Coordinates of C-alpha atoms in Angstrom, one line a residue:
T1 CA -0.2 -0.2 0.4
K2 CA 1.4 4.0 -0.7
Q3 CA 2.3 5.2 2.6
G4 CA 1.4 9.0 3.2
P5 CA 3.5 11.9 3.4
F6 CA 3.4 11.9 7.6
H7 CA 4.4 8.7 7.5
Y8 CA 7.3 9.4 9.1
F9 CA 6.6 11.9 11.6
K10 CA 5.9 11.4 15.2
V11 CA 2.9 14.4 15.3
S12 CA -0.1 13.5 13.5
P13 CA -1.6 15.2 10.7
E14 CA -3.8 17.8 12.7
I15 CA -0.8 19.0 14.6
I16 CA 1.4 19.7 11.5
R17 CA -1.4 21.8 9.9
L18 CA -2.0 24.1 12.6
A19 CA 1.6 24.7 13.5
L20 CA 1.9 25.6 9.2
M21 CA -1.3 27.9 9.9
L22 CA -0.3 29.7 12.7
Y23 CA 3.0 29.8 11.3
V24 CA 1.6 31.2 7.1
R25 CA -0.8 33.2 8.8
F26 CA -0.2 35.1 11.6
P27 CA 3.7 37.1 11.7
L28 CA 5.4 34.2 13.8
S29 CA 8.4 33.4 14.1
L30 CA 9.6 30.1 13.9
R31 CA 10.2 29.7 17.3
N32 CA 6.6 31.7 18.8
V33 CA 4.7 29.7 16.7
E34 CA 7.0 26.6 18.8
A35 CA 5.9 29.2 22.6
L36 CA 2.6 29.3 21.8
L37 CA 1.9 25.4 21.0
H38 CA 3.5 24.4 23.7
E39 CA 1.5 26.9 26.2
R40 CA -1.1 24.4 24.8
G41 CA 0.4 21.1 25.7
I42 CA 1.5 20.1 22.0
D43 CA 5.4 19.2 22.1
I44 CA 6.6 20.2 18.9
S45 CA 10.0 22.2 18.0
H46 CA 10.7 25.0 15.1
D47 CA 12.8 22.7 13.3
T48 CA 10.1 20.7 12.5
V49 CA 7.7 23.5 12.4
R50 CA 10.7 24.7 9.5
F51 CA 10.2 21.3 7.8
S52 CA 6.5 20.8 8.2
W53 CA 6.0 24.8 6.2
N54 CA 8.7 23.9 3.4
S55 CA 7.5 19.8 2.5
F56 CA 3.4 20.5 3.0
G57 CA 3.1 23.6 2.4
P58 CA 2.4 24.0 -0.7
L59 CA 0.2 20.5 -0.4
F60 CA -1.9 22.3 1.9
A61 CA -2.4 25.5 0.2
A62 CA -3.4 22.7 -3.0
E63 CA -6.0 21.1 -1.1
I64 CA -7.4 24.6 -0.4
R65 CA -7.0 25.5 -4.0
I66 CA -9.1 22.7 -5.2
R67 CA -12.4 23.2 -2.6
R68 CA -12.3 26.8 -4.1
V69 CA -11.3 26.1 -7.8
D70 CA -14.6 25.5 -8.8
R71 CA -16.9 28.7 -7.1
M72 CA -14.0 30.4 -8.0
R73 CA -14.7 29.7 -12.2
S74 CA -18.1 30.2 -11.5
G75 CA -18.2 34.1 -11.3
T76 CA -19.8 35.7 -14.7
Y77 CA -18.6 39.2 -14.1
W78 CA -15.2 39.0 -13.5
Q79 CA -12.4 42.0 -12.4
W80 CA -9.0 41.5 -11.7
H81 CA -7.2 44.5 -10.0
S82 CA -2.6 43.5 -10.2
D83 CA -0.1 45.0 -8.7
E84 CA 3.7 45.0 -8.0
V85 CA 5.9 45.5 -4.8
F86 CA 9.8 45.6 -4.4
V87 CA 11.2 42.3 -2.5
K88 CA 14.2 42.8 -1.0
I89 CA 15.4 39.0 -1.5
N90 CA 19.3 38.6 -0.1
G91 CA 19.9 41.9 0.0
E92 CA 19.0 42.2 -3.8
T93 CA 15.6 43.8 -5.4
H94 CA 12.8 41.6 -6.8
Y95 CA 9.2 42.4 -7.6
L96 CA 6.2 39.9 -5.6
W97 CA 2.9 40.5 -8.7
R98 CA -0.7 39.9 -7.6
A99 CA -3.3 39.3 -8.6
V100 CA -7.3 39.8 -6.5
D101 CA -10.9 39.8 -8.2
H102 CA -13.1 42.2 -7.3
A103 CA -14.2 40.6 -3.9
G104 CA -10.2 40.9 -2.3
E105 CA -9.6 37.4 -3.1
V106 CA -6.1 36.7 -4.0
L107 CA -5.5 34.5 -7.2
E108 CA -2.0 34.5 -8.3
S109 CA 1.5 35.6 -6.5
F110 CA 4.4 35.7 -8.9
V111 CA 8.2 36.2 -7.5
T112 CA 11.0 37.8 -10.6
N113 CA 13.8 39.7 -10.6
R114 CA 12.5 42.7 -13.3
R115 CA 9.7 44.8 -13.4
D116 CA 9.6 44.7 -18.0
R117 CA 7.4 43.1 -20.5
D118 CA 8.5 39.6 -19.8
A119 CA 8.2 39.3 -16.1
A120 CA 4.4 41.3 -16.7
F121 CA 3.6 38.4 -19.5
K122 CA 4.6 35.9 -17.4
F123 CA 3.0 37.0 -14.6
L124 CA -0.5 37.2 -16.5
R125 CA 0.1 33.9 -18.1
K126 CA 0.3 32.1 -15.0
T127 CA -2.8 33.9 -13.5
M128 CA -4.9 33.0 -16.3
K129 CA -3.6 29.7 -16.8
G130 CA -4.9 29.5 -13.8
Q131 CA -8.1 31.1 -13.7
G132 CA -9.4 31.8 -17.3
R133 CA -9.4 35.1 -18.8
T134 CA -11.3 38.2 -16.7
H135 CA -14.2 40.9 -18.5
V136 CA -11.7 43.5 -16.7
F137 CA -8.5 43.8 -15.3
V138 CA -6.9 46.5 -13.2
A139 CA -3.5 47.8 -13.2
D140 CA -1.9 50.9 -12.1
K141 CA 0.0 52.7 -14.8
L142 CA 2.8 50.4 -15.2
R143 CA 3.8 50.0 -18.9
S144 CA 4.3 46.6 -18.8
Y145 CA 1.3 45.4 -18.4
G146 CA 0.0 47.5 -21.3
A147 CA 2.5 45.7 -23.2
A148 CA 2.4 42.7 -21.8
M149 CA -1.8 42.8 -23.0
K150 CA -1.1 44.2 -26.1
V151 CA 0.8 40.3 -26.6
I152 CA -2.3 38.0 -25.3
G153 CA -5.4 40.6 -26.9
N154 CA -6.7 42.2 -24.5
A155 CA -5.4 45.3 -24.5
K156 CA -8.6 46.7 -24.7
K157 CA -9.5 45.3 -21.2
Q158 CA -6.9 47.2 -19.2
E159 CA -8.4 50.0 -17.0
T160 CA -6.9 52.4 -15.0
G161 CA -7.3 54.8 -12.6
R162 CA -6.6 56.9 -9.4
C163 CA -7.6 54.8 -6.5
Q164 CA -9.1 51.7 -8.6
N165 CA -6.6 49.3 -7.8
N166 CA -6.1 50.2 -3.8
R167 CA -7.7 46.4 -3.7
A168 CA -4.3 45.1 -5.2
E169 CA -2.7 47.6 -3.1
N170 CA -4.0 46.2 0.3
S171 CA -3.7 43.0 -0.8
H172 CA 0.7 43.2 0.1
Q173 CA -0.2 44.2 3.9
Q174 CA -0.2 40.5 4.9
F175 CA 2.9 40.0 3.1
R176 CA 4.7 42.9 4.3
R177 CA 3.3 42.5 8.1
R178 CA 5.1 38.0 7.2
E179 CA 8.2 39.1 6.2
R180 CA 9.5 41.6 9.0
A181 CA 9.2 38.2 11.3
M182 CA 11.2 36.2 8.7
L183 CA 13.6 38.6 8.4
R184 CA 13.0 38.9 4.5
F185 CA 14.2 36.3 2.7
R186 CA 17.5 34.4 1.6
L187 CA 16.1 32.6 -2.0
M188 CA 13.9 34.1 -5.1
Q189 CA 12.5 30.3 -5.2
T190 CA 11.4 29.8 -1.0
S191 CA 9.6 33.5 -1.6
Q192 CA 7.0 32.3 -4.1
K193 CA 6.6 29.0 -2.5
F194 CA 5.8 31.0 1.3
V195 CA 3.6 33.8 -1.3
A196 CA 1.5 30.9 -2.8
V197 CA 0.7 29.3 0.0
Q198 CA 0.3 32.2 1.5
A199 CA -2.4 33.2 -0.4
S200 CA -4.0 30.1 -0.7
V201 CA -4.3 30.3 3.7
H202 CA -5.7 33.5 2.9
N203 CA -8.4 32.7 0.6
H204 CA -9.4 30.3 3.5
F205 CA -9.7 31.7 6.5
D206 CA -10.5 35.2 5.6
Q207 CA -13.3 34.6 2.5

């Protein structure tokens, strides 16, 4: 018989899930999570918390996405809001692109080392691959969006304007709090994994 991913763990899957959700959802350090669980009679080390989110974070995030994808695609008139912010990774400037829908649900998070047309195109293509096409695309006045939309063929669906994109800009706040608690990221792959997991957890609890 095929063994589950938790076969080699003495800790139950429910405790692993709880530790992961605490670490990803709230701006807590690994040792904060260890102390918080210890106060509740759960003996788990911060190393186990670190290994859990690295190993099972994408697994739990995928489960959440599968449960929500049908509901997310049932909307008739989707409106996307997109925004990008800079992220320091190992002392170098990268960019976090994020798309949310009209209800504030995070559709996609994507980390790149550039903010040009190619980066915008990869981000939009990745979002459409997972979510389908949108009826209205709201973004800031970054020219990379317009150039990428022309390549895709959706240039007429783009809207820009003052205060129109506040929903996407506000979606970065939770990530910024988490980034400070983690003392920033050291690898681009780690940051990409974390923002993807955090987006699914945020959608699950803040629906």
